[in-house]
């Protein structure tokens, strides 16, 4: 059974640009959650999607957005990038909010 | 607001030693607790999931316990190996908390 995949694995962007990250969940999983990991703040929740609907949202500015498609694949978009957005972005998939979460390898975003 | 604390922040042991990692959380109204392992620059690997009604879970050399009333969990690793070197994270979800709340992790180094 294939695991959670994330693309691209690495990204370098310039301040002010926008970026889109992709996450393909484990087959059969309908919930996809996104997390930001930084050395200072640790792992912080961004949002969760279930069956194409955003169910929960963390405390991040509106520059961070996402969506989920009918095949459960999810994308996360960050507009007007700031230096502080440099982080490892992880997505997790599961059968639902309170089920075991399986994480992908992450996308390393560097903003210069 | 749920807060998760992991002690110690770092631990170095010789190969073959048994060890215990600690995790505490402030809100006992959790649905489940999950232990993860993270290798440098990589995603999270799920190790064990304990439902709130359970006291412990075992997988190979790993044993996780949960005392929900006192807000504590421990991860016991038997006969440690150099390959166990990684950061170990615990996370809780449940109650009014619809997202995984993570501790900062324990960096484990097992010396040959």
Tab-separated table of C-alpha atoms in Angstrom:
chain	number	residue	atom	x	y	z
A	1	UNK	CA	0.000	0.000	0.000
A	2	UNK	CA	1.540	3.298	-1.083
A	3	UNK	CA	2.146	5.893	1.599
A	4	UNK	CA	1.410	9.597	1.616
A	5	UNK	CA	3.266	11.413	-1.131
A	6	UNK	CA	4.126	15.089	-1.302
A	7	UNK	CA	5.436	17.117	-4.200
A	8	UNK	CA	7.720	18.859	-4.683
A	9	UNK	CA	10.144	17.730	-1.999
A	10	UNK	CA	12.155	20.936	-2.085
A	11	UNK	CA	11.328	24.476	-3.143
A	12	UNK	CA	13.207	27.752	-3.153
A	13	UNK	CA	11.110	30.860	-3.624
A	14	UNK	CA	11.632	34.583	-3.356
A	15	UNK	CA	9.801	36.807	-0.893
A	16	UNK	CA	6.518	38.026	-2.362
A	17	UNK	CA	5.996	35.025	-4.645
A	18	UNK	CA	3.353	32.375	-4.167
A	19	UNK	CA	3.712	28.620	-3.945
A	20	UNK	CA	1.496	25.544	-4.270
A	21	UNK	CA	2.268	22.279	-2.530
A	22	UNK	CA	0.598	18.964	-3.294
A	23	UNK	CA	-0.313	15.980	-1.156
A	24	UNK	CA	-1.663	12.594	-2.259
A	25	UNK	CA	-3.146	10.614	0.633
A	26	UNK	CA	-3.149	6.888	1.222
A	27	UNK	CA	-5.786	5.190	-0.881
A	28	UNK	CA	-9.116	5.169	0.940
A	29	UNK	CA	-8.256	8.043	3.265
A	30	UNK	CA	-10.594	10.999	2.978
A	31	UNK	CA	-9.009	13.308	5.551
A	32	UNK	CA	-5.919	15.356	4.763
A	33	UNK	CA	-4.308	17.673	7.295
A	34	UNK	CA	-1.457	20.115	6.813
A	35	UNK	CA	1.202	21.064	9.368
A	36	UNK	CA	4.065	23.535	9.388
A	37	UNK	CA	7.245	22.532	11.188
A	38	UNK	CA	9.902	25.053	12.193
A	39	UNK	CA	12.762	24.747	14.695
A	40	UNK	CA	11.299	27.488	16.877
A	41	UNK	CA	7.584	26.671	16.864
A	42	UNK	CA	7.663	22.934	16.294
A	43	UNK	CA	4.688	21.361	14.527
A	44	UNK	CA	1.698	23.640	14.044
A	45	UNK	CA	-1.654	22.736	12.520
A	46	UNK	CA	-2.688	24.605	9.377
A	47	UNK	CA	-5.959	23.018	8.274
A	48	UNK	CA	-7.845	19.790	7.676
A	49	UNK	CA	-9.921	18.772	4.691
A	50	UNK	CA	-12.435	15.957	4.571
A	51	UNK	CA	-14.386	15.047	1.444
A	52	UNK	CA	-13.466	18.332	-0.241
A	53	UNK	CA	-14.580	20.463	2.723
A	54	UNK	CA	-12.336	22.361	5.099
A	55	UNK	CA	-13.378	21.143	8.530
A	56	UNK	CA	-10.803	22.759	10.771
A	57	UNK	CA	-8.363	25.623	10.493
A	58	UNK	CA	-5.372	26.601	12.579
A	59	UNK	CA	-4.225	30.039	13.589
A	60	UNK	CA	-2.494	31.102	10.390
A	61	UNK	CA	-3.065	34.210	8.236
A	62	UNK	CA	-5.296	34.131	5.187
A	63	UNK	CA	-2.229	33.891	2.942
A	64	UNK	CA	-2.349	30.179	3.720
A	65	UNK	CA	-5.126	28.364	1.915
A	66	UNK	CA	-5.883	24.919	0.657
A	67	UNK	CA	-8.319	22.732	-1.163
A	68	UNK	CA	-9.137	19.102	-1.634
A	69	UNK	CA	-10.194	17.381	-4.805
A	70	UNK	CA	-12.732	14.614	-5.330
A	71	UNK	CA	-9.937	12.003	-5.358
A	72	UNK	CA	-8.863	13.275	-1.883
A	73	UNK	CA	-5.657	14.801	-3.183
A	74	UNK	CA	-4.998	18.133	-1.537
A	75	UNK	CA	-3.111	21.271	-2.389
A	76	UNK	CA	-1.877	24.004	-0.121
A	77	UNK	CA	-1.175	27.514	-1.381
A	78	UNK	CA	0.826	30.263	0.265
A	79	UNK	CA	0.627	33.708	-1.305
A	80	UNK	CA	2.917	36.697	-0.797
A	81	UNK	CA	5.658	34.599	0.754
A	82	UNK	CA	7.565	35.931	3.744
A	83	UNK	CA	10.951	34.857	5.070
A	84	UNK	CA	9.208	33.357	8.108
A	85	UNK	CA	7.310	30.945	5.871
A	86	UNK	CA	10.498	28.930	5.420
A	87	UNK	CA	9.651	25.571	6.958
A	88	UNK	CA	8.994	21.905	6.417
A	89	UNK	CA	5.370	21.473	5.354
A	90	UNK	CA	3.905	18.114	6.220
A	91	UNK	CA	0.633	16.588	5.245
A	92	UNK	CA	-1.066	13.721	6.989
A	93	UNK	CA	-3.852	11.479	5.808
A	94	UNK	CA	-6.311	9.343	7.735
A	95	UNK	CA	-9.791	7.877	7.615
A	96	UNK	CA	-11.003	10.806	9.708
A	97	UNK	CA	-10.058	13.472	12.243
A	98	UNK	CA	-9.645	11.126	15.195
A	99	UNK	CA	-8.085	8.198	13.394
A	100	UNK	CA	-4.395	7.310	13.188
A	101	UNK	CA	-2.539	9.925	11.177
A	102	UNK	CA	0.013	8.967	8.521
A	103	UNK	CA	2.477	11.606	7.433
A	104	UNK	CA	4.206	12.220	4.135
A	105	UNK	CA	7.908	13.047	3.716
A	106	UNK	CA	7.239	16.781	3.638
A	107	UNK	CA	8.079	19.684	1.361
A	108	UNK	CA	11.030	21.806	2.417
A	109	UNK	CA	10.241	25.424	1.488
A	110	UNK	CA	12.985	28.022	1.612
A	111	UNK	CA	12.055	31.675	1.104
A	112	UNK	CA	14.907	34.017	0.223
B	1	UNK	CA	-5.654	25.177	25.358
B	2	UNK	CA	-3.942	21.797	25.174
B	3	UNK	CA	-0.209	21.800	25.841
B	4	UNK	CA	2.114	18.827	25.434
B	5	UNK	CA	5.491	18.576	27.136
B	6	UNK	CA	8.184	16.008	26.481
B	7	UNK	CA	11.007	15.255	28.880
B	8	UNK	CA	13.912	14.971	28.409
B	9	UNK	CA	14.573	17.173	25.378
B	10	UNK	CA	17.592	15.038	24.515
B	11	UNK	CA	18.869	11.667	25.637
B	12	UNK	CA	22.058	9.784	24.839
B	13	UNK	CA	22.400	6.121	25.773
B	14	UNK	CA	24.728	3.211	24.956
B	15	UNK	CA	23.463	0.484	22.661
B	16	UNK	CA	21.471	-2.233	24.408
B	17	UNK	CA	20.069	-0.044	27.143
B	18	UNK	CA	16.348	0.081	27.930
B	19	UNK	CA	14.942	3.606	28.051
B	20	UNK	CA	11.799	5.597	28.765
B	21	UNK	CA	10.590	8.759	27.080
B	22	UNK	CA	8.001	10.889	28.825
B	23	UNK	CA	5.060	12.901	27.533
B	24	UNK	CA	2.582	14.961	29.538
B	25	UNK	CA	-0.514	16.876	28.452
B	26	UNK	CA	-2.620	19.463	30.232
B	27	UNK	CA	-6.161	18.565	29.080
B	28	UNK	CA	-7.080	14.978	29.922
B	29	UNK	CA	-10.128	15.011	27.625
B	30	UNK	CA	-8.235	13.378	24.787
B	31	UNK	CA	-9.520	10.925	22.181
B	32	UNK	CA	-6.173	9.299	21.500
B	33	UNK	CA	-2.435	9.751	21.810
B	34	UNK	CA	0.037	8.956	19.074
B	35	UNK	CA	3.807	8.463	19.221
B	36	UNK	CA	5.873	9.318	16.153
B	37	UNK	CA	9.470	9.049	15.109
B	38	UNK	CA	11.177	11.644	12.897
B	39	UNK	CA	14.550	11.207	11.258
B	40	UNK	CA	16.474	14.391	10.350
B	41	UNK	CA	14.818	16.263	7.485
B	42	UNK	CA	12.185	13.572	7.030
B	43	UNK	CA	8.501	13.165	7.693
B	44	UNK	CA	6.904	11.539	10.720
B	45	UNK	CA	6.555	7.787	11.082
B	46	UNK	CA	3.688	6.597	13.251
B	47	UNK	CA	4.894	4.207	15.963
B	48	UNK	CA	1.925	3.591	18.222
B	49	UNK	CA	-1.599	4.883	18.696
B	50	UNK	CA	-3.312	4.566	22.074
B	51	UNK	CA	-7.033	5.162	22.321
B	52	UNK	CA	-8.213	6.999	25.436
B	53	UNK	CA	-9.862	3.805	26.741
B	54	UNK	CA	-6.603	1.850	26.507
B	55	UNK	CA	-3.779	1.675	29.018
B	56	UNK	CA	-0.984	0.540	26.736
B	57	UNK	CA	0.033	-0.584	23.267
B	58	UNK	CA	2.978	-2.684	22.168
B	59	UNK	CA	4.811	-3.037	18.878
B	60	UNK	CA	8.006	-5.058	18.813
B	61	UNK	CA	10.513	-3.467	21.188
B	62	UNK	CA	8.224	-0.500	21.808
B	63	UNK	CA	5.645	-0.198	24.553
B	64	UNK	CA	3.556	2.914	25.118
B	65	UNK	CA	1.421	3.494	28.190
B	66	UNK	CA	-1.280	6.047	28.837
B	67	UNK	CA	-2.591	7.424	32.133
B	68	UNK	CA	-5.279	9.787	30.962
B	69	UNK	CA	-6.341	10.955	34.407
B	70	UNK	CA	-2.855	12.191	35.248
B	71	UNK	CA	-2.170	13.429	31.711
B	72	UNK	CA	0.867	11.249	31.114
B	73	UNK	CA	2.224	8.795	28.597
B	74	UNK	CA	5.517	6.943	28.399
B	75	UNK	CA	7.277	5.266	25.496
B	76	UNK	CA	9.483	2.384	26.560
B	77	UNK	CA	12.161	1.204	24.133
B	78	UNK	CA	13.786	-2.118	24.961
B	79	UNK	CA	17.319	-3.109	23.969
B	80	UNK	CA	18.015	0.139	22.109
B	81	UNK	CA	19.934	0.071	18.812
B	82	UNK	CA	21.825	2.775	16.888
B	83	UNK	CA	19.017	2.679	14.311
B	84	UNK	CA	16.636	3.935	16.998
B	85	UNK	CA	18.424	7.292	16.934
B	86	UNK	CA	15.830	9.903	15.948
B	87	UNK	CA	13.487	12.494	17.404
B	88	UNK	CA	10.443	11.004	19.125
B	89	UNK	CA	7.272	13.067	19.211
B	90	UNK	CA	4.036	12.506	21.053
B	91	UNK	CA	0.771	14.112	20.015
B	92	UNK	CA	-2.757	14.158	21.400
B	93	UNK	CA	-6.123	14.846	19.838
B	94	UNK	CA	-9.658	14.983	21.187
B	95	UNK	CA	-12.262	16.810	23.183
B	96	UNK	CA	-12.449	20.354	21.956
B	97	UNK	CA	-9.108	19.802	20.254
B	98	UNK	CA	-9.750	18.683	16.692
B	99	UNK	CA	-6.104	18.661	15.677
B	100	UNK	CA	-2.976	16.856	16.750
B	101	UNK	CA	-1.136	18.900	19.367
B	102	UNK	CA	2.524	17.942	19.428
B	103	UNK	CA	5.237	18.097	22.014
B	104	UNK	CA	8.640	19.482	21.049
B	105	UNK	CA	10.093	15.986	20.939
B	106	UNK	CA	12.933	14.049	22.532
B	107	UNK	CA	16.137	13.704	20.502
B	108	UNK	CA	17.437	10.195	21.138
B	109	UNK	CA	20.983	9.150	20.319
B	110	UNK	CA	21.978	5.511	20.751
B	111	UNK	CA	25.745	5.083	20.716
B	112	UNK	CA	27.313	1.865	19.346
